[in-house]
mmCIF file of C-alpha atoms in Angstrom:
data_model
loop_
_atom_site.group_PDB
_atom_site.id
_atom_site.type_symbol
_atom_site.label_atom_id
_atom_site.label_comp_id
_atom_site.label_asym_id
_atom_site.label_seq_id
_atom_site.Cartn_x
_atom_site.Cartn_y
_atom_site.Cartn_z
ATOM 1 C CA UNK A 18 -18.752 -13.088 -5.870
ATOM 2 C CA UNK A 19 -22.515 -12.910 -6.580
ATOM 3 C CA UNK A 20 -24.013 -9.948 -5.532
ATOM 4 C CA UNK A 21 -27.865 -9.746 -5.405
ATOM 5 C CA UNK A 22 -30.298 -6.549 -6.207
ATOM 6 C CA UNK A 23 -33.040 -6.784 -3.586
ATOM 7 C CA UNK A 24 -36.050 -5.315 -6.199
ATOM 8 C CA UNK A 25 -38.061 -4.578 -3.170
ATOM 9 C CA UNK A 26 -35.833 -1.972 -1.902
ATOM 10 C CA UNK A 27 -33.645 -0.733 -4.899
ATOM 11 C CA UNK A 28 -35.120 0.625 -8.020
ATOM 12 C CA UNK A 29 -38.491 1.369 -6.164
ATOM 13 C CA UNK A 30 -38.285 4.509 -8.441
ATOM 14 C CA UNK A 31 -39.654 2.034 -11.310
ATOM 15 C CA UNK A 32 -42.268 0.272 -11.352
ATOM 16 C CA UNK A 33 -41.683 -3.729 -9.787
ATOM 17 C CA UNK A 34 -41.418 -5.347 -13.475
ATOM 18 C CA UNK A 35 -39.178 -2.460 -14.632
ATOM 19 C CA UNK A 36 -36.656 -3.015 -12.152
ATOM 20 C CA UNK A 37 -35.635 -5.967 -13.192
ATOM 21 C CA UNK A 38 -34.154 -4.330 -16.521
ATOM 22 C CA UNK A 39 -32.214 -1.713 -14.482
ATOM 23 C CA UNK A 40 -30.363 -4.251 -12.026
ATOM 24 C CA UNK A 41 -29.521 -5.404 -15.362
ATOM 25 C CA UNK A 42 -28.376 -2.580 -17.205
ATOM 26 C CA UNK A 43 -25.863 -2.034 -14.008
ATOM 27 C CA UNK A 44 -24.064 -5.149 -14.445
ATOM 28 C CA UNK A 45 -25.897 -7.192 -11.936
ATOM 29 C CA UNK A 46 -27.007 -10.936 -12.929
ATOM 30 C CA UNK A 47 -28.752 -11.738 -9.488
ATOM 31 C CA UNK A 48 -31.851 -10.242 -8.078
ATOM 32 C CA UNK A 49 -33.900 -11.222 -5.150
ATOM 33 C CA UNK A 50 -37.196 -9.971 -4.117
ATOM 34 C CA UNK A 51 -39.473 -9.556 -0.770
ATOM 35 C CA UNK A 52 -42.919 -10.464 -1.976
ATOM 36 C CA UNK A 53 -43.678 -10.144 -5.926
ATOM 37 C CA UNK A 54 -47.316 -11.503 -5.379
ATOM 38 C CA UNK A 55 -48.931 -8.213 -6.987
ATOM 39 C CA UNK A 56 -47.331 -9.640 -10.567
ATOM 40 C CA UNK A 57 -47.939 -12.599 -12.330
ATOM 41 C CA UNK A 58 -45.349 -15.234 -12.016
ATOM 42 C CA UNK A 59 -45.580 -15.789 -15.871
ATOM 43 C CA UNK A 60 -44.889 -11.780 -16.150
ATOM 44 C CA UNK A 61 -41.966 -12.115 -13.837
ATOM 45 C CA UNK A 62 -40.257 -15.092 -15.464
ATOM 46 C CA UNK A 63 -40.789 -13.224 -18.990
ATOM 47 C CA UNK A 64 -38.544 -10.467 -17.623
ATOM 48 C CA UNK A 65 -36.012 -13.256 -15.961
ATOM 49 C CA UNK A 66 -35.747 -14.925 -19.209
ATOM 50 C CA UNK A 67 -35.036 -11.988 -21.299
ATOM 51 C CA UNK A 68 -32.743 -10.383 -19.654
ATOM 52 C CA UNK A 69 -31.128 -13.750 -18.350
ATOM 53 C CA UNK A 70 -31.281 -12.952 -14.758
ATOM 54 C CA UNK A 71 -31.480 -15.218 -11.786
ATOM 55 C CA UNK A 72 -33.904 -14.790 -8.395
ATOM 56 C CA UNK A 73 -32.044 -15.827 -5.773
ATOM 57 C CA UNK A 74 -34.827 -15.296 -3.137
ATOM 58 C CA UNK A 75 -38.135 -14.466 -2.464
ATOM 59 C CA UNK A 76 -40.720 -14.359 0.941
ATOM 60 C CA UNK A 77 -43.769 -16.273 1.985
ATOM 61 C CA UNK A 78 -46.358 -14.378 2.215
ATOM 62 C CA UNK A 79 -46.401 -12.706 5.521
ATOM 63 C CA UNK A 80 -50.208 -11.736 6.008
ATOM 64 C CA UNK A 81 -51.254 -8.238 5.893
ATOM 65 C CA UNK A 82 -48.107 -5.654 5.362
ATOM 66 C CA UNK A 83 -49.816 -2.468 5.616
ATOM 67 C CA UNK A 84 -51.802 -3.498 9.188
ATOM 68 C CA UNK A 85 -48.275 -4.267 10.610
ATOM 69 C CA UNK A 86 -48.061 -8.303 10.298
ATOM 70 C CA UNK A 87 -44.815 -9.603 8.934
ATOM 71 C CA UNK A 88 -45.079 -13.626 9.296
ATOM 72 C CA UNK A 89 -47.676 -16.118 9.876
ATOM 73 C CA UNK A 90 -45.858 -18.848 11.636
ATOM 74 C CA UNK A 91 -46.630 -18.210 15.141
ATOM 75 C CA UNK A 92 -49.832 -18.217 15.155
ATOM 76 C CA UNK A 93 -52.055 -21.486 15.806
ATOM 77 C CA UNK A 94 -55.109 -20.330 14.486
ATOM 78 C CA UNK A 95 -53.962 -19.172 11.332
ATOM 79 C CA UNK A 96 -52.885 -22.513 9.860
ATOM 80 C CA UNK A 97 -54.939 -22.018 6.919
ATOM 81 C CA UNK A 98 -53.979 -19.054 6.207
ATOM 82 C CA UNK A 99 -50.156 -20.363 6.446
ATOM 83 C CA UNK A 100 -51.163 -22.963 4.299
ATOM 84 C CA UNK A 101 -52.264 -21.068 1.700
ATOM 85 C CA UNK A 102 -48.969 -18.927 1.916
ATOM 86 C CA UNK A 103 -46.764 -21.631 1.926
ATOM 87 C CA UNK A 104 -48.841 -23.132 -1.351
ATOM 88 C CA UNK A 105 -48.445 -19.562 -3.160
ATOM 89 C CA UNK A 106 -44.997 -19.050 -2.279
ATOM 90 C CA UNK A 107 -43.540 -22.479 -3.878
ATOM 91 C CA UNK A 108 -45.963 -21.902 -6.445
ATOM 92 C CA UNK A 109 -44.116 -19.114 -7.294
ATOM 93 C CA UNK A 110 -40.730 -20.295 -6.889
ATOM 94 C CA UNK A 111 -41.309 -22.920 -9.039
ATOM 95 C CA UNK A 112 -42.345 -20.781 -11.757
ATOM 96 C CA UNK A 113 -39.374 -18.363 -11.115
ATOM 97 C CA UNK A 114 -36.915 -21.243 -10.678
ATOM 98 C CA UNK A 115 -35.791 -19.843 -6.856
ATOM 99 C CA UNK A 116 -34.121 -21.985 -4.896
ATOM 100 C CA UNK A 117 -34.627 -20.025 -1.528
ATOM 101 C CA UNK A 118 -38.016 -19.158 0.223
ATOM 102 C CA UNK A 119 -37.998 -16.876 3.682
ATOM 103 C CA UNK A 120 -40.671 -17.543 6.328
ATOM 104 C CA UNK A 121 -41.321 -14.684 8.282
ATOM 105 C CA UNK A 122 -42.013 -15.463 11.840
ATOM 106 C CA UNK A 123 -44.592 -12.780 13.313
ATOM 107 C CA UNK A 124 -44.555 -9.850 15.399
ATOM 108 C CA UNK A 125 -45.627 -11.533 19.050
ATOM 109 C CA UNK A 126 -48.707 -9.819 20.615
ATOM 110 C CA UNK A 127 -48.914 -9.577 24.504
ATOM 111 C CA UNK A 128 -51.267 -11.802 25.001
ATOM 112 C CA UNK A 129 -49.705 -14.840 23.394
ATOM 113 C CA UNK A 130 -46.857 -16.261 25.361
ATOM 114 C CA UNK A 131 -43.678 -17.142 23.760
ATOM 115 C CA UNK A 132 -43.172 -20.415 24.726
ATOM 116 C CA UNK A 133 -46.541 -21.353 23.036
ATOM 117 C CA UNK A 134 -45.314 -19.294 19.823
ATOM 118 C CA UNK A 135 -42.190 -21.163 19.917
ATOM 119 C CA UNK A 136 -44.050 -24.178 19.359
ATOM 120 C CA UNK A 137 -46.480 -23.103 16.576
ATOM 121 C CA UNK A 138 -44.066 -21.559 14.904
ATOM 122 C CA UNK A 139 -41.728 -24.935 14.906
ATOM 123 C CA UNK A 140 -44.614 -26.730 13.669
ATOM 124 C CA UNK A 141 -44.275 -24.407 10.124
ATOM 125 C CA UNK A 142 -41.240 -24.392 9.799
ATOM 126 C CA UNK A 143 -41.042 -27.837 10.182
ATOM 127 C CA UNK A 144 -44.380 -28.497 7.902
ATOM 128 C CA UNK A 145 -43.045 -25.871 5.262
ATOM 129 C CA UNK A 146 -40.143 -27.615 5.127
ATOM 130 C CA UNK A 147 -41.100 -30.861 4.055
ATOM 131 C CA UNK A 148 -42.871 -29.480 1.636
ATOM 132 C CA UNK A 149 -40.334 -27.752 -0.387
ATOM 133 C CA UNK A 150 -37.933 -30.448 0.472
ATOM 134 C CA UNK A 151 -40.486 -32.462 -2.198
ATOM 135 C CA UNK A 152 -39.037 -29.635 -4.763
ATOM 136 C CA UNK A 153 -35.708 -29.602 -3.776
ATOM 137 C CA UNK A 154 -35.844 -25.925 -2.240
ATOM 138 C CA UNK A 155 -34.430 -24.743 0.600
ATOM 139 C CA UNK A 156 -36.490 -23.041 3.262
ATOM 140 C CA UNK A 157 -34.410 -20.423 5.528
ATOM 141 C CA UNK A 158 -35.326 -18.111 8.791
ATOM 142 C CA UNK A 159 -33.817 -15.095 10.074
ATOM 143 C CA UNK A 160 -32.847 -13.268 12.824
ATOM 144 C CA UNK A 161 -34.590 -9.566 12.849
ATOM 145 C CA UNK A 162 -33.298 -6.734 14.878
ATOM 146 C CA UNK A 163 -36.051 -5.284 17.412
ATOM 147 C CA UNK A 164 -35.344 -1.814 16.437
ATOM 148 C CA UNK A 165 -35.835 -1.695 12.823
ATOM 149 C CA UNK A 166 -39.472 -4.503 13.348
ATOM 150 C CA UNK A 167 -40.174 -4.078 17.257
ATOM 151 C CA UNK A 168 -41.781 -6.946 18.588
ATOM 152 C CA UNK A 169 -40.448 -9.739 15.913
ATOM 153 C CA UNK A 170 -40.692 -13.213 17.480
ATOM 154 C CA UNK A 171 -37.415 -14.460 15.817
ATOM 155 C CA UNK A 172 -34.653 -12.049 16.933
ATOM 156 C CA UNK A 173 -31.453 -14.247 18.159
ATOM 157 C CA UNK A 174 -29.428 -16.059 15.931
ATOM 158 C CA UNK A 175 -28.171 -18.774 18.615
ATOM 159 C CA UNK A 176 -32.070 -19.466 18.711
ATOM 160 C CA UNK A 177 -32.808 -20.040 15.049
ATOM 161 C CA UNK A 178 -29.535 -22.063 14.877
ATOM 162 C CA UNK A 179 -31.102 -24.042 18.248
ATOM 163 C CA UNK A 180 -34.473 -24.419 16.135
ATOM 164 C CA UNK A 181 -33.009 -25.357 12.806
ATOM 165 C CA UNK A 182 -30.480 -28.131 15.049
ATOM 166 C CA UNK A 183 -33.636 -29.385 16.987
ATOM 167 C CA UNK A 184 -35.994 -29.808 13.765
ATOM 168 C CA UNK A 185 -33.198 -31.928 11.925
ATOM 169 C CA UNK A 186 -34.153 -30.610 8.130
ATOM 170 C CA UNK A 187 -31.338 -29.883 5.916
ATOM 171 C CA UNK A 188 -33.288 -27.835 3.612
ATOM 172 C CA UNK A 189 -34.024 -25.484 6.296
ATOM 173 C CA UNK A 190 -30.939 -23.338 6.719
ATOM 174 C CA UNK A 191 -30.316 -19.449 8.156
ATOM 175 C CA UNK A 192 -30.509 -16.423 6.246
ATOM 176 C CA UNK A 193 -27.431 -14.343 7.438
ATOM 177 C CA UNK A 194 -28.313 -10.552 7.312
ATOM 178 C CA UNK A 195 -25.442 -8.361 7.940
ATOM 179 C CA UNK A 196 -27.080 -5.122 8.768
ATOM 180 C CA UNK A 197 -29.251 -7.048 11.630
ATOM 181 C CA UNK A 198 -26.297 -8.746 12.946
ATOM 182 C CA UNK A 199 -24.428 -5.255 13.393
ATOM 183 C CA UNK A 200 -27.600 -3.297 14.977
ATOM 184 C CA UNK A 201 -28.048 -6.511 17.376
ATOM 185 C CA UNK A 202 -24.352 -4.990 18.140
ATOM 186 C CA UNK A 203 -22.913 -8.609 16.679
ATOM 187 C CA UNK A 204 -19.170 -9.475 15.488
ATOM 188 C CA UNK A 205 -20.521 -9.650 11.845
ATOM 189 C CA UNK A 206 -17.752 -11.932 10.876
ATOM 190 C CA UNK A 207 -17.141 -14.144 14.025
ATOM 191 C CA UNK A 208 -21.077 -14.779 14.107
ATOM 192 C CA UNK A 209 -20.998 -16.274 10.327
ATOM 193 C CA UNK A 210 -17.755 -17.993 11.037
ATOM 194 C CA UNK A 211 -20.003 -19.799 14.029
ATOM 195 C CA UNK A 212 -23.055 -20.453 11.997
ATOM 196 C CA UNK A 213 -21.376 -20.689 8.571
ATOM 197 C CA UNK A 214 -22.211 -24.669 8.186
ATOM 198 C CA UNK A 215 -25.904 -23.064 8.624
ATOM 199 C CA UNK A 216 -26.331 -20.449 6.102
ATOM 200 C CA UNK A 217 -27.927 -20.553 2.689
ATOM 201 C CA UNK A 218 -28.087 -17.153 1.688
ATOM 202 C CA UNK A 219 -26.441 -13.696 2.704
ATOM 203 C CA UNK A 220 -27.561 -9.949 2.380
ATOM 204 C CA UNK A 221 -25.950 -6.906 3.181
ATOM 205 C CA UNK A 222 -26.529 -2.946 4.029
ATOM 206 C CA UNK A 223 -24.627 -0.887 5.512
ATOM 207 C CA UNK A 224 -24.989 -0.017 9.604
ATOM 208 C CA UNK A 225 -26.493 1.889 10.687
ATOM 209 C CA UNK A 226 -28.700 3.763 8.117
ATOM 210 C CA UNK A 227 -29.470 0.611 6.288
ATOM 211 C CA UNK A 228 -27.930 2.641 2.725
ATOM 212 C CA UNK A 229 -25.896 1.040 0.260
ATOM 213 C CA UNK A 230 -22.299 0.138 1.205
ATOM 214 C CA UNK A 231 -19.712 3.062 2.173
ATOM 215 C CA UNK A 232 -22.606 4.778 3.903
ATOM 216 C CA UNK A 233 -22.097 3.815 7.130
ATOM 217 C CA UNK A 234 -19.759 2.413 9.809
ATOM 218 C CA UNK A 235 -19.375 -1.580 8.315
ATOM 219 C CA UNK A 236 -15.523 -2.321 6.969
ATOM 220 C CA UNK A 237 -17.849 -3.640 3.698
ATOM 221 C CA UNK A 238 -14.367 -4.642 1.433
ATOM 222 C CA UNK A 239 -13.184 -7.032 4.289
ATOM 223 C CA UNK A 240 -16.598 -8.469 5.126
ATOM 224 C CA UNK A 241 -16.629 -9.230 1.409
ATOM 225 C CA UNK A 242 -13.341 -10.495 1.183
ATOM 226 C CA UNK A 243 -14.036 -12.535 4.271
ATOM 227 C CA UNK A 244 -17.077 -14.374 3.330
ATOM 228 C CA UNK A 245 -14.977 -14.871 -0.363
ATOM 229 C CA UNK A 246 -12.519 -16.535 1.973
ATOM 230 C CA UNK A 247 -14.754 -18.380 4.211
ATOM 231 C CA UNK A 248 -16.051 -20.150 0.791
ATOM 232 C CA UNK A 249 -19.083 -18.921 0.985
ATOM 233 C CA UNK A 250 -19.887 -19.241 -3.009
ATOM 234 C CA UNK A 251 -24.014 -18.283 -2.358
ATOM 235 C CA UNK A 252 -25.173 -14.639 -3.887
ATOM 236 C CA UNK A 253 -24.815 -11.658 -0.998
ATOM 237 C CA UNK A 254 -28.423 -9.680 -1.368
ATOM 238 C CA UNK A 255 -28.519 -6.023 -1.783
ATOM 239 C CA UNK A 256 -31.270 -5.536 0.469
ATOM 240 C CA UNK A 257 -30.394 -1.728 1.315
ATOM 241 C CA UNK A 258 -32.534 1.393 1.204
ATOM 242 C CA UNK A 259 -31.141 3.673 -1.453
ATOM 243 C CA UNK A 260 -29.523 7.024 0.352
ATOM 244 C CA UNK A 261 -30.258 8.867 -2.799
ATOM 245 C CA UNK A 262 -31.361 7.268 -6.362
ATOM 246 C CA UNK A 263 -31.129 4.135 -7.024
ATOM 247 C CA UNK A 264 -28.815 4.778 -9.964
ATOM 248 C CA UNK A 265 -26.415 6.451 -7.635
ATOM 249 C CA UNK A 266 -26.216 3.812 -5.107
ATOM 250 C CA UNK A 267 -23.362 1.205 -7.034
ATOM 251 C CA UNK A 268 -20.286 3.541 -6.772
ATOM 252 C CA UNK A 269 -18.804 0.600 -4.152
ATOM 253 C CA UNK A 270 -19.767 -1.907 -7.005
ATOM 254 C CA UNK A 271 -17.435 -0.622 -9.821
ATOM 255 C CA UNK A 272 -14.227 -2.509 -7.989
ATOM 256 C CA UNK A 273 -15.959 -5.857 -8.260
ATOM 257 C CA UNK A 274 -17.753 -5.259 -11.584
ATOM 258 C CA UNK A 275 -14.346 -5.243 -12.922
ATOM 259 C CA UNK A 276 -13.227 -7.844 -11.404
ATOM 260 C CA UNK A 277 -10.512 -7.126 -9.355
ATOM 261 C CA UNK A 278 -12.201 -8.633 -6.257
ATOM 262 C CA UNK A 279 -14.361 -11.638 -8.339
ATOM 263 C CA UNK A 280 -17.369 -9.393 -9.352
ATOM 264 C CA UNK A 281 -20.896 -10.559 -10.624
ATOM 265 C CA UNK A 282 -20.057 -11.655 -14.289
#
C-alpha cells in the first residue's frame, strides 16, 4: 500500500519546502500537495529528487483562497482566468512529474442557477481534459461535503460519476475522499465498490474531526485492507489535519511501515 503525506495539511509546522524532508524522514515515499504555486517548480522538484520522493497529486488553481473561492469551473465569465489555471497547473505537473491534477468546482452564489453552472462547469472539465490528455495526465473531480465548504457546487458522488459517464474522457476519473464520503453519512466501502472502475486516486482522514487515523469513528485497518483487496494499487492521501504535531500523528502508520499489512517501502 502507498500511503500519501498531504504537505498542505501535515507538517504545516515547517515551512512548505521543508516538509518534504520530514514525510521523508517518517518512512513515507509519496506526498501530495493542495496548491504549491508560492514555490518554484524547479525548487520543488530539487527537494523530490533528493530525497527520491514521488507527488502523487496536486490542485488547479482555485482563484482567490483567502476571499473564500475554491474552483473556477463554474463560472462562464472567468474562462480566462480558468485558462490560465489550467496552463499553470500542467505546467507544474510536468515539472514535478504528477500524474494527477484536481479541478475544484466553485462555491455556487445565489444568483447563478445550477443548471447553468452545470453546464460551464462541464465545459472545463471537458476542455481541461483534453488538454492534459495531450500529456498523458489524468484530470479527476470530487465530491465535497457541504459542512466542512458550504455552498460547493460538486457535492454528490452519483453526479460526478453522471458527469464523468456523460463527457466520455478516460483521463478524467473521481477522486475518492473518505472523510467526505463518511460526513455525507456514505457506506465508505460500498460507495468505492460502486464507483471503483472510476477512481484514480484515494485520500483518507478520519470522521469526524478530520485528524489522523484512530482519531475518530472510521474502522481505518478494514477500509485499508478493503481497498488492498478491491485492487486498488493507487497511493491513499493523508490529507488529515494533525490533532496534535505533526510528528505525533503516524502512531497508526508503524503496522504498515513494517510491513505486516504491505506498507509504503
Amino acid at each position: 500500500m502507498k500511503f500519501a503525506v498531504n504537505v498542505s495539511t501535515i507538517f504545516t509546522e515547517a515551512p512548505f519546502l521543508a516538509r518534504f524532508a520530514k514525510a521523508k524522514q517518517h518512512g513515507f515515499s509519496h506526498v501530495e500537495c493542495q496548491f504549491p504555486y508560492s514555490v518554484a517548480p524547479e525548487a520543488i522538484a530539487d527537494e523530490l529528487e533528493q530525497l527520491e520522493l514521488s507527488l502523487v497529486l496536486l490542485n488547479l488553481p482555485a482563484g482567490d483562497w483567502e476571499k473564500g473561492e475554491r474552483g473556477l469551473a463554474i463560472f462562464s465569465d472567468r474562462h480566462d482566468e480558468f485558462r490560465r489555471a489550467l496552463e499553470e497547473g500542467v505546467r507544474y505537473a510536468l515539472a514535478l512529474g504528477v500524474p494527477n491534477l484536481h479541478c475544484m468546482a466553485g462555491v455556487l452564489p445565489r444568483d447563478l442557477p445550477r443548471e447553468r453552472a452545470k453546464e460551464t462547469y462541464m465545459r472545463r472539465i471537458d476542455e481541461a481534459a483534453a488538454t492534459l490528455a495531450v500529456h498523458g495526465l489524468t484530470l479527476t473531480i470530487e465530491p465535497i461535503n457541504p459542512f466542512d465548504m458550504p455552498g460547493y457546487f460538486l457535492t454528490d458522488i452519483e453526479e460526478a460519476a453522471a458527469i464523468i459517464r456523460d463527457l466520455g474522457r478516460t483521463n478524467v476519473k473521481l477522486q475518492y475522499d473518505v472523510y467526505h464520503m463518511a460526513r455525507l453519512g456514505r457506506n465508505v466501502t460500498a460507495t468505492f465498490a460502486d464507483y471503483a472502475p472510476l477512481i484514480a486516486h484515494v485520500q483518507f482522514a478520519d470522521a469526524p474531526g478530520r485528524h489522523e487515523p484512530g482519531t475518530g469513528e472510521l474502522p481505518y485497518r478494514e477500509i485499508f485492507t478493503f481497498l488492498q483487496e478491491c485492487g486498488y494499487n493507487g497511493a491513499i492521501g493523508l490529507e488529515y489535519i494533525p490533532s496534535g504535531e505533526s510528528s505525533e500523528s503516524f502512531s497508526w502508520y508503524d503496522e504498515y511501515r513494517s510491513g505486516t499489512k504491505g506498507g509504503d517501502r
